[in-house]
Amino acid sequence: MEFDYTKEPGRKLLQRGLTHGGMPLVSIITPYYNAGKYFEQTFNCVMDQTFPWFEWIIVDDGSTDEGSVELLKRLAAADERIVLKRQANGGQSAARNAGIKASTTEIVVPLDADDLIAPTFLEETYFALTKHPEAAWAYTDSVGFGSLEYVWRQPFSASRMKDENLLVCTAAIRKQWLEKVGGYAVADHYYDEDWHLWLQLLSQGAAPVHLSGLRFWYRRSASGMQQSVQRDRTLWEASKKKIEEAGKNVDTSVSAKEFPCGSAPGGYFAPKRSDWDRKVFKSHDKIHVMMLLPWMEMGGADLFNLDVCRKIDKSRFEVSILTTVPGEQSWRQRFEEYVTDIFDLPSFLEPKDFPEFISYFIQSRDVDVLFLSNSYDGYYLVPWLRKEFPDLAIIDYVHMEEWYWRNGGYARTAGAMGEVLEKTYVCNERTRRVLIRDFDRKPESVETLYIGVDQELYDASKVESGLVRKELGIGEDRPIVLFPCRIHPQKRPFLMLEIAKEVRKQIPNIAFVVVGDGPQFEELKLAVQRDGLEETVYLAGRQKEMRPYYKDSAMTLICSLKEGLALTAYESLSMGKPVVTSDVGGQAELIDDTVGRVLPLLQSEAEELDSRAFTAEEVRQYADAIAELLEDPAAYERMCAACRRKIEEGFSSQIMIRKLEKIFEDLARDPAAMEKRRAASAELGRYSRVCNELPTLMAEIDAYEFMYKNAYAPDMKNELMRIANSKWGRRAIKLAFKLKLNKLF
């Protein structure tokens, strides 16, 4: 998913009721010179920080613009944590040094008056430094915005730093190291002072921690200092000379702690409970729900999580998200529209430190309900969390059982933790029966909560028709079958190709549109070319907006080997489009002959994942069902109306959210529920070492998995990527797919 540069932090000042009290733990230093144009957005970014224990020292470096001075006075008076200092104009380095000298904490964050930081910047860098006392500074990946837009993700290299500045100007720096190198070097002309500082630190053997999240936004403008240096030959030569001089003594053996990273295998660290005693919020006037998830990526489960965040009553509930699996987090920006406290734990912590941060988070936010879904780290923490937090309600949501993966997937762990979890919610009745029958859950401990769909959003009458046809060049006379999913063996995309071939025999002008990407996308693209299906199967890739695709389609195809109850099925019906689906998971609980067709699964879920041996019978049944739905226009129109009606009568996400809110309220406020979990906590306290061992073992598993997945050093990875992207590399990969050599791996 492409990064959205319009979603700058600080566009508005959040009113979250955070505390201002307590001694500061971080000092933000901002030099200010006639900076009124952008400063209010920077101000909002600082005030919106999720970690409120900071002081902000702003040094007015002799501003001459009256409007900028008045704005600074007004904003500085708005918060007691702001310290305003004034001095005669001496340049940015001198202003920063003055702020550092006035700071009272051990961690300093230089922040220019026009740059931005994401809400979690201070909290993540603070804990990264806390867990790595050997590090001199912690920095994050960054976003360039303004006159030039880019995402900056570069692995740290001390040797490359001598010739190229890989770092950003804003980081959390230990004050003792700044003092050791004498702060920022003051000169009588502009130069690359940030780069110079990093070289000075590296010359002293200082090493950083590199966080993987995009938490710093660097404003690019034609009038910026860097651009001024580059335009002026004299300044550029002087800066270059100063940088070269500083680079001579750089210790090229210095390496960074790069995140995400696994803990060192073999450590077997016991989980540690945080001793944090400060509260983030001034008052506990809302029910705080902490969602513990694997990631924020494209998928039905993630869309369900997003719907919860989007629709829950913000006046009564405070929602936060912690994720436990390394990944691109490509949907993070979508979640950020509704949730401020989002922490991707692998981007700044080792797995062994997850329990301590989670316990810190529970204590600092007064979390009432832990809502767990699809996180193995989370499941293996459940007994320990129940033991440590008697008042915390713990529930989970299971989307499906997966027999081909870990003998049941998350359904198996939900079964194993059934005696500790207060309740498990599932998205369909079939999965509920599996938990009871195969994993020995008590019937009263598992409840079906249908995901549903936003019927107001997924309303065909509100969507323009023809957009997809125009984009893909598909004529109005051609019926479209939509195949929306992650391109993964579970979804059987290669069965879809066989179905497309068979349907084309009956309906020559049929078009199949595939929306989504995933691990098999490139192979699917080659298969489409190999089979000459370019004019039948159209690959649209990942799309942020699905409604135009449903609008222009005649129906939706779901031929998966495994589903819970597919969100795409809900969306399709809400848009008035029938669904042809395999009889897996809870699909038959939503789809019947009035709104589509449910077809028997003729492959074994446990034994035939990614098998391409599809029987002619299975292919033909889908092709016949698609052709049948399209052969009678009047019957088809009646079915489309029935699709929409079915959602309105019982499967909207509005219904789901109201039920979920009631669940959270009952858990947080019901005295009987509170007494029951306190008793469970006391009982587990008798088996403390057993409870501690589970997260210890999970951290070890994470460490070994990370080690095997990241067997190559960053430099070797870069070289392999260079080769793969070369002309001959692309040809070799294409040939490997054609010869099906990829199946060996």
XYZ file of C-alpha atoms in Angstrom:
745
model
C 0.000 0.000 0.000
C 1.419 3.378 -0.977
C 2.366 5.783 1.780
C -0.056 8.705 2.138
C 1.942 11.913 2.559
C -1.178 13.943 3.266
C -1.584 12.291 6.670
C 0.898 14.522 8.454
C 0.897 14.356 12.260
C -0.120 17.514 14.075
C -2.833 18.613 11.658
C -5.025 19.066 14.715
C -4.467 19.331 18.441
C -5.852 16.263 20.191
C -7.767 16.781 23.420
C -7.144 13.480 25.201
C -6.979 14.538 28.839
C -3.337 13.520 29.362
C -1.496 14.425 32.544
C 1.079 17.209 32.694
C 2.440 16.303 36.110
C 5.603 14.562 37.239
C 9.278 15.178 36.713
C 10.244 15.254 33.014
C 12.072 12.259 31.566
C 12.874 13.705 28.131
C 13.934 17.204 27.009
C 12.820 18.450 23.589
C 15.060 21.230 22.249
C 13.772 23.539 19.517
C 15.683 26.479 17.991
C 13.222 29.108 16.781
C 13.928 31.902 14.329
C 11.006 33.596 12.555
C 9.400 30.147 12.355
C 5.736 31.108 12.623
C 4.701 29.680 9.248
C 4.788 26.023 10.315
C 5.341 26.106 14.055
C 1.760 25.530 15.164
C 1.754 22.088 13.525
C 5.037 21.246 15.268
C 3.470 22.469 18.519
C 0.498 20.146 18.014
C 2.843 17.199 17.379
C 4.602 17.755 20.688
C 1.389 18.286 22.635
C -0.087 15.124 21.059
C 2.736 12.888 22.309
C 1.533 9.723 24.057
C 4.430 10.081 26.542
C 3.596 13.267 28.505
C 6.640 13.390 30.790
C 8.765 15.845 28.874
C 10.016 19.402 29.054
C 10.143 21.476 25.903
C 12.870 24.094 25.786
C 12.333 26.530 22.928
C 15.182 28.933 22.215
C 14.117 32.072 20.358
C 17.272 32.849 18.416
C 16.648 36.571 17.991
C 13.462 36.389 15.905
C 12.655 39.632 14.073
C 9.253 38.766 12.599
C 6.579 40.192 14.915
C 3.938 37.622 13.919
C 6.297 34.713 14.647
C 7.218 36.190 18.028
C 3.577 36.673 19.045
C 2.659 33.136 17.972
C 5.552 31.725 19.996
C 4.495 33.689 23.092
C 0.909 32.491 22.820
C 1.749 28.829 22.320
C 4.529 28.759 24.922
C 2.071 30.045 27.520
C -0.387 27.250 26.741
C 1.509 24.463 28.545
C 3.510 24.423 31.764
C 6.055 21.995 30.303
C 7.325 24.621 27.849
C 10.359 26.695 28.823
C 10.961 29.708 26.573
C 14.469 31.147 26.372
C 15.649 34.083 24.278
C 19.076 34.998 22.975
C 20.683 37.189 20.357
C 20.859 35.538 16.963
C 23.707 33.049 16.963
C 22.503 30.369 14.577
C 20.839 27.011 14.945
C 23.783 25.218 16.569
C 24.191 27.875 19.243
C 20.446 27.815 19.966
C 20.445 24.032 20.298
C 23.451 24.129 22.609
C 21.717 26.708 24.799
C 18.666 24.475 25.050
C 20.772 21.405 25.866
C 22.573 23.327 28.613
C 19.234 24.365 30.147
C 17.743 20.846 29.991
C 17.174 18.875 33.190
C 16.878 15.298 31.852
C 19.307 12.690 30.602
C 17.666 12.298 27.177
C 17.587 15.162 24.677
C 15.491 15.335 21.496
C 16.464 18.099 19.038
C 13.394 19.069 16.999
C 13.373 21.887 14.452
C 10.462 24.313 14.524
C 9.012 23.117 11.214
C 9.523 19.336 11.526
C 7.023 16.802 12.857
C 7.053 13.735 15.078
C 4.441 10.993 15.261
C 2.506 10.714 18.565
C 4.512 7.692 19.777
C 7.975 9.074 18.929
C 9.006 9.999 22.481
C 7.599 6.851 24.061
C 9.250 4.465 21.613
C 12.679 6.120 21.590
C 12.631 6.465 25.386
C 12.013 2.754 25.914
C 14.482 1.777 23.183
C 17.201 3.678 25.049
C 16.026 2.360 28.419
C 16.384 -1.233 27.234
C 19.764 -0.505 25.595
C 21.869 1.519 28.045
C 24.937 0.983 25.846
C 23.397 3.064 23.020
C 24.183 6.776 22.687
C 21.075 7.672 20.710
C 17.879 6.203 19.234
C 16.449 7.277 15.899
C 13.613 6.159 13.630
C 12.982 5.856 9.939
C 11.646 9.059 8.458
C 9.330 10.682 5.938
C 10.378 13.549 3.704
C 7.455 15.849 2.951
C 6.755 19.281 1.514
C 8.604 20.175 -1.673
C 10.035 16.636 -1.876
C 8.238 13.464 -0.765
C 9.932 10.175 0.092
C 10.185 7.427 2.697
C 13.696 7.087 4.142
C 14.643 3.606 5.345
C 18.360 2.944 5.342
C 20.293 0.376 7.407
C 22.960 2.034 9.551
C 26.561 1.940 8.328
C 29.391 3.834 10.047
C 31.590 3.523 6.960
C 28.903 4.951 4.645
C 28.318 7.793 7.085
C 31.728 9.225 6.139
C 30.446 9.927 2.619
C 26.655 10.003 2.977
C 24.408 11.148 5.793
C 22.086 8.207 6.396
C 20.565 9.689 9.541
C 17.887 12.204 10.316
C 18.347 15.346 12.394
C 15.899 14.358 15.141
C 16.647 11.547 17.576
C 16.628 10.800 21.303
C 20.246 11.415 22.400
C 21.855 10.771 25.762
C 22.931 14.135 27.131
C 26.224 12.743 28.440
C 27.295 11.928 24.875
C 26.365 15.395 23.633
C 28.463 16.890 26.405
C 31.322 14.529 25.578
C 31.607 15.895 22.002
C 30.905 19.493 23.033
C 27.408 19.659 21.546
C 26.813 21.050 18.072
C 29.815 22.770 16.495
C 29.091 26.489 16.067
C 30.247 28.104 12.819
C 29.812 31.508 11.194
C 28.111 29.957 8.174
C 25.554 27.282 7.324
C 26.802 23.694 7.191
C 25.476 20.148 7.688
C 25.579 20.423 11.473
C 23.469 17.305 12.137
C 25.725 15.139 9.984
C 28.749 16.670 11.694
C 27.329 15.763 15.137
C 26.767 12.134 14.146
C 30.348 11.907 12.836
C 31.657 13.399 16.073
C 29.738 10.811 18.083
C 30.946 7.973 15.859
C 34.526 9.193 16.311
C 34.034 8.613 20.024
C 32.774 5.077 19.436
C 29.144 5.963 20.196
C 26.547 3.606 18.702
C 22.838 4.109 17.982
C 19.619 2.144 18.173
C 17.724 2.237 14.867
C 13.943 1.898 15.198
C 12.083 0.704 12.119
C 8.934 2.835 12.312
C 8.252 6.001 10.311
C 7.999 8.328 13.306
C 9.872 11.457 12.138
C 8.706 13.814 9.377
C 11.405 16.018 7.832
C 10.040 19.094 6.079
C 11.688 19.766 2.733
C 11.468 23.348 1.535
C 13.351 25.425 -1.009
C 14.394 27.870 1.733
C 15.694 25.219 4.143
C 19.260 25.214 5.444
C 20.265 22.086 3.526
C 18.995 23.530 0.279
C 20.777 26.850 0.994
C 24.084 25.023 1.452
C 23.616 23.031 -1.759
C 22.788 26.147 -3.823
C 25.752 28.197 -2.603
C 29.059 26.815 -3.932
C 31.105 28.551 -1.252
C 28.914 27.223 1.575
C 28.893 23.769 0.019
C 32.706 23.664 -0.186
C 33.062 24.874 3.407
C 30.518 22.330 4.666
C 32.161 19.527 2.681
C 35.548 20.357 4.180
C 34.127 20.377 7.707
C 32.393 17.013 7.158
C 35.510 15.414 5.676
C 37.557 16.577 8.641
C 35.033 15.126 11.108
C 34.874 11.866 9.152
C 38.597 11.150 9.396
C 38.337 9.752 12.921
C 35.086 7.811 12.555
C 35.223 4.344 14.073
C 33.916 2.291 11.137
C 33.509 -0.777 13.346
C 30.572 0.865 15.140
C 27.272 -0.884 14.417
C 23.704 -0.061 15.315
C 21.087 -2.131 17.066
C 18.705 -2.530 14.134
C 15.000 -3.160 14.657
C 13.132 -5.362 14.137
C 15.484 -7.864 15.705
C 15.171 -11.077 17.641
C 16.462 -11.592 21.137
C 19.667 -13.596 21.345
C 18.620 -17.288 21.219
C 19.398 -19.273 24.321
C 18.747 -16.489 26.826
C 15.498 -17.879 28.259
C 14.602 -14.565 29.879
C 11.814 -14.649 32.440
C 9.018 -12.108 31.838
C 9.434 -8.955 33.866
C 6.610 -6.855 35.222
C 7.169 -3.117 34.935
C 7.395 -1.139 38.166
C 6.031 1.977 36.439
C 3.739 4.005 38.700
C 2.801 7.061 36.584
C -0.571 7.444 34.857
C -0.943 8.868 31.351
C -4.532 10.076 31.731
C -5.687 12.623 34.296
C -8.839 10.612 34.997
C -10.099 7.104 34.308
C -13.464 8.162 32.896
C -13.576 5.782 29.912
C -13.332 2.025 29.513
C -9.862 1.405 28.127
C -9.607 -1.467 25.638
C -6.154 -2.651 24.593
C -6.120 -4.645 21.349
C -3.218 -7.106 21.136
C -2.803 -8.018 17.459
C -0.146 -9.517 15.194
C 0.052 -6.604 12.718
C -1.856 -4.030 10.695
C -1.858 -5.484 7.192
C -4.468 -5.945 4.479
C -6.949 -8.699 5.321
C -10.409 -9.524 6.594
C -9.314 -9.897 10.222
C -7.542 -6.554 10.047
C -10.575 -4.882 8.520
C -12.655 -6.200 11.414
C -10.137 -4.676 13.839
C -10.252 -1.422 11.896
C -14.052 -1.375 12.045
C -13.927 -1.756 15.834
C -11.540 1.204 16.076
C -13.558 3.299 13.648
C -17.064 2.748 15.009
C -16.718 2.282 18.733
C -18.181 5.117 20.821
C -15.145 7.348 21.525
C -16.973 9.178 24.283
C -17.155 5.956 26.337
C -14.165 3.926 25.169
C -10.442 4.540 24.788
C -8.866 2.074 22.333
C -5.171 1.322 21.927
C -3.277 -1.170 19.747
C -0.124 -3.191 20.387
C 1.199 -5.456 17.611
C 3.644 -8.337 18.043
C 4.762 -9.573 14.583
C 7.376 -7.761 12.436
C 6.000 -6.533 9.128
C 5.375 -3.548 6.899
C 2.289 -2.535 8.918
C 0.903 -1.242 5.609
C -2.465 -0.383 7.153
C -1.031 1.578 10.070
C -2.063 4.915 8.559
C -5.640 3.678 8.287
C -5.663 2.752 11.978
C -4.032 6.065 12.930
C -7.147 7.884 11.741
C -9.004 6.455 14.757
C -6.368 5.405 17.327
C -3.478 7.441 18.724
C -1.819 4.869 20.988
C -0.463 2.411 18.392
C 2.733 0.543 19.272
C 4.358 -1.858 16.838
C 6.431 -3.666 19.481
C 9.001 -5.316 17.131
C 9.914 -1.910 15.699
C 11.535 -0.817 18.993
C 11.698 -3.822 21.365
C 13.117 -7.328 21.427
C 10.564 -10.116 22.048
C 11.992 -10.744 25.527
C 10.996 -7.179 26.453
C 7.395 -7.412 25.214
C 5.970 -8.512 28.613
C 7.551 -5.608 30.481
C 6.283 -3.012 27.997
C 2.801 -4.558 27.877
C 2.640 -4.511 31.675
C 3.871 -0.889 31.661
C 1.155 -0.048 29.165
C -1.582 -1.709 31.213
C -0.464 0.157 34.337
C 0.118 3.563 32.736
C -3.223 3.536 30.864
C -5.398 1.763 33.468
C -6.412 -0.805 30.857
C -9.740 -2.483 31.650
C -10.079 -5.025 28.829
C -7.456 -6.904 26.832
C -8.906 -7.843 23.438
C -6.625 -10.469 21.892
C -6.748 -11.740 18.327
C -4.328 -13.759 16.175
C -1.191 -13.080 18.245
C 0.778 -16.083 19.470
C 2.867 -13.842 21.714
C -0.367 -12.563 23.202
C -1.817 -16.020 23.817
C 1.309 -17.259 25.578
C 1.247 -14.174 27.790
C -2.342 -14.775 28.934
C -1.643 -16.890 32.079
C 1.118 -14.496 33.166
C -1.079 -11.435 32.594
C -3.993 -13.038 34.438
C -1.683 -13.789 37.375
C -0.188 -10.279 37.436
C -3.357 -8.245 36.788
C -6.361 -9.593 38.753
C -8.706 -6.808 37.591
C -7.877 -7.026 33.888
C -10.552 -8.647 31.712
C -9.045 -10.870 28.991
C -11.047 -12.027 25.957
C -10.097 -13.165 22.466
C -11.555 -13.303 18.978
C -10.945 -16.282 16.662
C -11.650 -15.921 12.942
C -11.145 -19.559 11.907
C -9.475 -22.851 12.675
C -6.593 -23.798 10.382
C -5.734 -27.494 10.403
C -2.880 -27.108 7.922
C -1.104 -24.667 10.261
C -0.009 -25.537 13.808
C -2.752 -28.149 14.094
C -5.622 -25.717 14.292
C -3.957 -22.303 14.266
C -5.197 -19.732 16.750
C -8.249 -21.865 17.508
C -5.910 -24.399 19.110
C -4.284 -21.790 21.380
C -7.699 -20.363 22.233
C -8.656 -23.874 23.318
C -5.488 -24.284 25.369
C -6.068 -20.968 27.170
C -9.788 -21.533 27.649
C -9.527 -21.933 31.417
C -7.813 -18.546 31.735
C -9.656 -16.492 29.117
C -12.947 -15.071 30.308
C -14.562 -15.695 26.960
C -13.740 -16.443 23.331
C -15.701 -14.862 20.502
C -15.767 -16.362 17.020
C -17.009 -15.081 13.674
C -19.115 -18.134 12.787
C -20.944 -21.083 14.326
C -18.767 -23.695 12.647
C -15.635 -22.398 14.401
C -17.565 -22.316 17.683
C -18.412 -26.001 17.249
C -14.756 -26.795 16.494
C -13.591 -25.084 19.685
C -16.116 -27.059 21.715
C -15.725 -30.413 19.960
C -12.002 -30.489 19.129
C -10.467 -28.230 21.772
C -12.652 -29.012 24.790
C -14.012 -25.533 25.370
C -17.151 -25.291 27.484
C -20.127 -24.238 25.338
C -20.901 -21.230 27.537
C -17.319 -19.930 27.157
C -17.517 -19.494 23.362
C -19.923 -17.129 21.630
C -20.498 -16.271 17.976
C -20.200 -12.584 17.136
C -20.688 -12.010 13.420
C -18.327 -9.395 11.992
C -20.852 -7.764 9.692
C -20.242 -4.898 7.291
C -20.850 -1.155 7.304
C -24.070 -1.110 5.283
C -24.028 2.684 5.050
C -20.540 2.709 3.541
C -21.008 -0.344 1.310
C -24.064 1.004 -0.472
C -24.072 0.661 -4.255
C -26.325 3.702 -4.662
C -23.500 5.910 -3.315
C -20.801 4.645 -5.705
C -20.209 5.771 -9.277
C -20.347 2.981 -11.838
C -17.881 2.355 -14.640
C -14.716 3.502 -12.860
C -13.088 0.063 -12.820
C -14.174 -0.779 -16.344
C -12.605 2.437 -17.587
C -9.397 1.889 -15.621
C -8.914 -1.704 -16.798
C -10.374 -1.287 -20.276
C -13.272 -3.729 -19.803
C -16.303 -3.067 -22.005
C -19.801 -2.494 -20.637
C -21.052 -5.658 -22.342
C -18.677 -7.913 -20.397
C -19.808 -9.423 -17.058
C -17.136 -9.182 -14.338
C -16.425 -11.816 -11.692
C -14.562 -10.236 -8.781
C -11.858 -12.209 -6.940
C -10.864 -10.040 -3.932
C -8.346 -11.550 -1.527
C -4.753 -11.865 -0.398
C -2.960 -13.865 -3.072
C -2.053 -16.759 -0.804
C -2.372 -20.577 -1.075
C -5.279 -20.451 1.377
C -7.329 -18.507 -1.205
C -6.490 -20.902 -4.098
C -5.771 -18.244 -6.756
C -4.682 -20.914 -9.242
C -8.053 -22.615 -8.927
C -9.530 -19.239 -9.869
C -7.496 -19.343 -13.110
C -8.873 -22.781 -13.963
C -12.403 -21.565 -13.242
C -11.829 -18.544 -15.505
C -10.758 -20.832 -18.357
C -13.837 -23.016 -17.909
C -16.294 -20.094 -17.637
C -14.811 -18.571 -20.793
C -15.974 -21.657 -22.696
C -19.570 -20.834 -21.753
C -19.327 -17.013 -21.641
C -16.559 -15.951 -24.071
C -16.577 -12.288 -23.007
C -16.351 -12.985 -19.258
C -13.788 -10.949 -17.248
C -12.230 -11.900 -13.914
C -10.794 -9.036 -11.851
C -8.320 -9.928 -9.096
C -7.905 -7.367 -6.300
C -5.157 -7.923 -3.747
C -1.531 -8.921 -3.473
C 0.450 -11.383 -1.413
C 3.179 -14.015 -1.583
C 1.858 -15.609 -4.784
C 1.027 -12.435 -6.712
C 4.067 -12.485 -8.992
C 3.647 -16.189 -9.728
C -0.025 -15.589 -10.529
C 0.939 -12.805 -12.922
C 3.312 -15.153 -14.771
C 0.643 -17.865 -14.874
C -1.836 -15.440 -16.468
C 0.744 -14.637 -19.166
C 1.709 -18.284 -19.638
C -1.906 -19.363 -20.160
C -2.759 -16.455 -22.439
C -5.383 -15.085 -20.047
C -4.421 -11.383 -20.243
C -7.756 -10.509 -21.886
C -9.742 -12.580 -19.378
C -8.026 -12.176 -15.996
C -7.118 -8.625 -14.905
C -4.777 -8.145 -11.954
C -5.614 -4.878 -10.193
C -3.209 -5.390 -7.263
C -3.859 -4.041 -3.791
C -6.543 -1.357 -3.648
C -7.468 0.980 -0.839
C -11.023 1.499 -2.099
C -12.968 -1.682 -2.887
C -16.460 -0.318 -3.500
C -15.983 0.581 -7.206
C -14.860 -3.001 -7.834
C -18.006 -4.446 -6.286
C -20.089 -1.841 -8.115
C -18.838 -2.851 -11.557
C -18.873 -6.601 -10.882
C -21.684 -9.042 -11.467
C -20.685 -11.265 -8.537
C -17.873 -12.198 -6.165
C -15.953 -15.491 -6.255
C -14.511 -17.007 -3.058
C -12.972 -20.421 -3.773
C -10.803 -20.576 -0.643
C -9.469 -23.693 1.005
C -10.128 -21.994 4.333
C -12.148 -19.034 5.612
C -13.721 -17.954 8.838
C -16.565 -15.963 7.406
C -15.059 -13.837 4.666
C -15.444 -10.089 5.048
C -15.527 -9.867 1.264
C -18.737 -11.925 1.354
C -20.351 -9.375 3.670
C -19.151 -6.476 1.518
C -20.351 -8.061 -1.705
C -23.855 -8.706 -0.356
C -24.054 -5.191 1.065
C -23.226 -3.845 -2.413
C -26.011 -6.031 -3.829
C -23.735 -8.561 -5.537
C -24.188 -12.359 -5.210
C -21.390 -14.583 -3.906
C -20.223 -17.953 -5.210
C -18.206 -19.575 -2.441
C -16.653 -22.793 -1.233
C -18.354 -24.384 1.758
C -15.671 -23.529 4.317
C -15.785 -21.903 7.736
C -19.039 -20.080 8.286
C -19.688 -19.167 4.640
C -22.919 -21.165 4.578
C -24.191 -19.174 7.578
C -24.299 -16.089 5.357
C -24.538 -17.391 1.786
C -27.399 -19.542 0.539
C -29.260 -20.003 -2.742
C -31.146 -16.727 -2.271
C -27.904 -14.677 -2.426
C -25.473 -16.922 -4.324
C -24.159 -20.452 -4.267
C -22.251 -22.549 -1.699
C -20.195 -25.328 -3.288
C -18.568 -28.350 -1.640
C -14.836 -28.295 -0.950
C -13.182 -31.123 -2.869
C -9.657 -30.725 -1.518
C -8.291 -31.553 1.937
C -7.484 -28.511 4.014
C -4.931 -30.342 6.135
C -3.118 -32.119 3.287
C -3.493 -30.094 0.081
C -2.495 -26.527 0.891
C -1.174 -25.046 -2.378
C -1.885 -28.213 -4.310
C -2.606 -27.375 -7.962
C -4.255 -30.763 -8.581
C -7.813 -29.461 -8.979
C -10.337 -31.985 -10.172
C -12.401 -31.287 -13.265
C -15.488 -31.718 -11.066
C -14.447 -28.933 -8.695
C -13.572 -26.518 -11.497
C -16.799 -27.289 -13.371
C -19.073 -26.752 -10.368
C -17.826 -23.161 -9.989
C -18.041 -22.457 -13.707
C -21.590 -23.835 -13.886
C -22.683 -21.818 -10.824
C -21.335 -18.573 -12.302
C -22.970 -19.236 -15.668
C -26.269 -20.173 -13.999
C -26.457 -16.920 -12.019
C -25.908 -14.879 -15.190
C -28.256 -16.741 -17.548
C -31.571 -15.293 -16.241
C -31.363 -11.460 -15.912
C -34.663 -11.155 -14.020
C -33.720 -13.815 -11.450
C -30.302 -12.218 -11.118
C -31.813 -8.815 -10.293
C -34.054 -10.366 -7.634
C -31.002 -12.046 -6.111
C -29.105 -8.740 -6.026
C -31.955 -7.142 -4.062
C -31.993 -10.112 -1.662
C -28.251 -9.661 -1.058
C -28.669 -6.130 0.222
C -31.757 -7.052 2.249
C -29.924 -9.859 4.050
C -27.237 -7.489 5.340
C -29.766 -4.892 6.462
C -31.786 -7.465 8.393
C -29.007 -8.972 10.493
C -25.410 -8.709 9.336
C -24.360 -5.073 9.625
C -21.252 -4.059 11.556
C -23.351 -1.508 13.415
C -25.090 -4.422 15.125
C -21.722 -6.039 15.885
C -20.272 -2.866 17.418
C -23.246 -2.337 19.733
C -22.901 -5.927 20.961
C -19.156 -5.534 21.453
C -19.592 -2.318 23.419
C -22.044 -4.124 25.712
C -19.490 -6.938 26.160
C -16.758 -4.473 27.142
C -19.044 -2.646 29.576
C -20.155 -5.861 31.267
C -16.573 -7.063 31.612
C -15.343 -3.807 33.085
C -18.244 -3.129 35.463
C -19.847 -6.437 36.417
C -18.830 -7.263 40.039
C -19.354 -10.996 39.472
C -17.002 -11.007 36.466
C -14.427 -9.046 38.475
C -14.627 -11.493 41.372
C -14.235 -14.465 39.045
C -11.029 -13.191 37.430
C -9.575 -12.207 40.795
C -10.105 -15.769 41.963
C -8.438 -17.088 38.788
C -5.509 -14.742 39.377
C -5.054 -15.971 42.924
C -5.181 -19.594 41.761
C -2.587 -18.985 39.052
C -0.385 -17.276 41.617
C 0.224 -20.737 43.080
C 1.804 -21.763 39.772
C 3.846 -18.631 39.153
C 6.845 -20.342 37.574
C 4.684 -22.228 35.099
C 2.962 -18.991 34.062
C 6.357 -17.307 33.674
C 7.739 -20.104 31.524
C 5.204 -19.745 28.703
C 6.226 -16.219 27.586
C 9.861 -17.222 28.111
C 9.470 -20.076 25.642
C 7.536 -17.874 23.211
C 10.368 -15.329 23.235
C 12.812 -18.145 22.454
C 10.646 -19.284 19.527
C 10.529 -15.686 18.259
C 14.316 -15.429 18.562
C 14.980 -18.572 16.527
C 12.330 -17.760 13.922
C 13.792 -14.296 13.447
C 17.307 -15.710 13.198
C 16.347 -18.152 10.444
C 14.258 -15.617 8.532
C 17.079 -13.063 8.639
C 20.080 -15.264 7.979
C 21.699 -12.689 5.686
C 23.445 -9.508 6.810
C 21.975 -6.172 5.546
C 24.828 -5.664 3.036
C 24.284 -9.144 1.580
C 20.509 -8.539 1.435
C 21.098 -5.309 -0.469
C 23.365 -7.131 -2.943
C 20.845 -9.946 -3.428
C 18.093 -7.394 -4.065
C 20.343 -5.596 -6.575
C 20.937 -8.851 -8.444
C 17.237 -9.826 -8.323
C 16.211 -6.446 -9.757
C 18.783 -6.502 -12.560
C 17.783 -7.417 -16.134
C 19.321 -10.894 -15.923
C 18.025 -11.404 -12.390
C 14.437 -10.729 -13.481
C 14.857 -13.095 -16.417
C 16.205 -15.827 -14.136
C 13.281 -15.425 -11.719
C 10.764 -15.552 -14.573
C 12.397 -18.694 -15.948
C 12.342 -20.307 -12.476
C 8.588 -19.700 -12.226
C 7.980 -21.059 -15.701
C 9.905 -24.218 -14.863
C 8.129 -24.330 -11.486
C 11.475 -24.481 -9.698
C 9.945 -22.280 -6.993
C 7.970 -25.343 -5.857
C 11.253 -26.768 -4.569
C 11.247 -24.084 -1.893
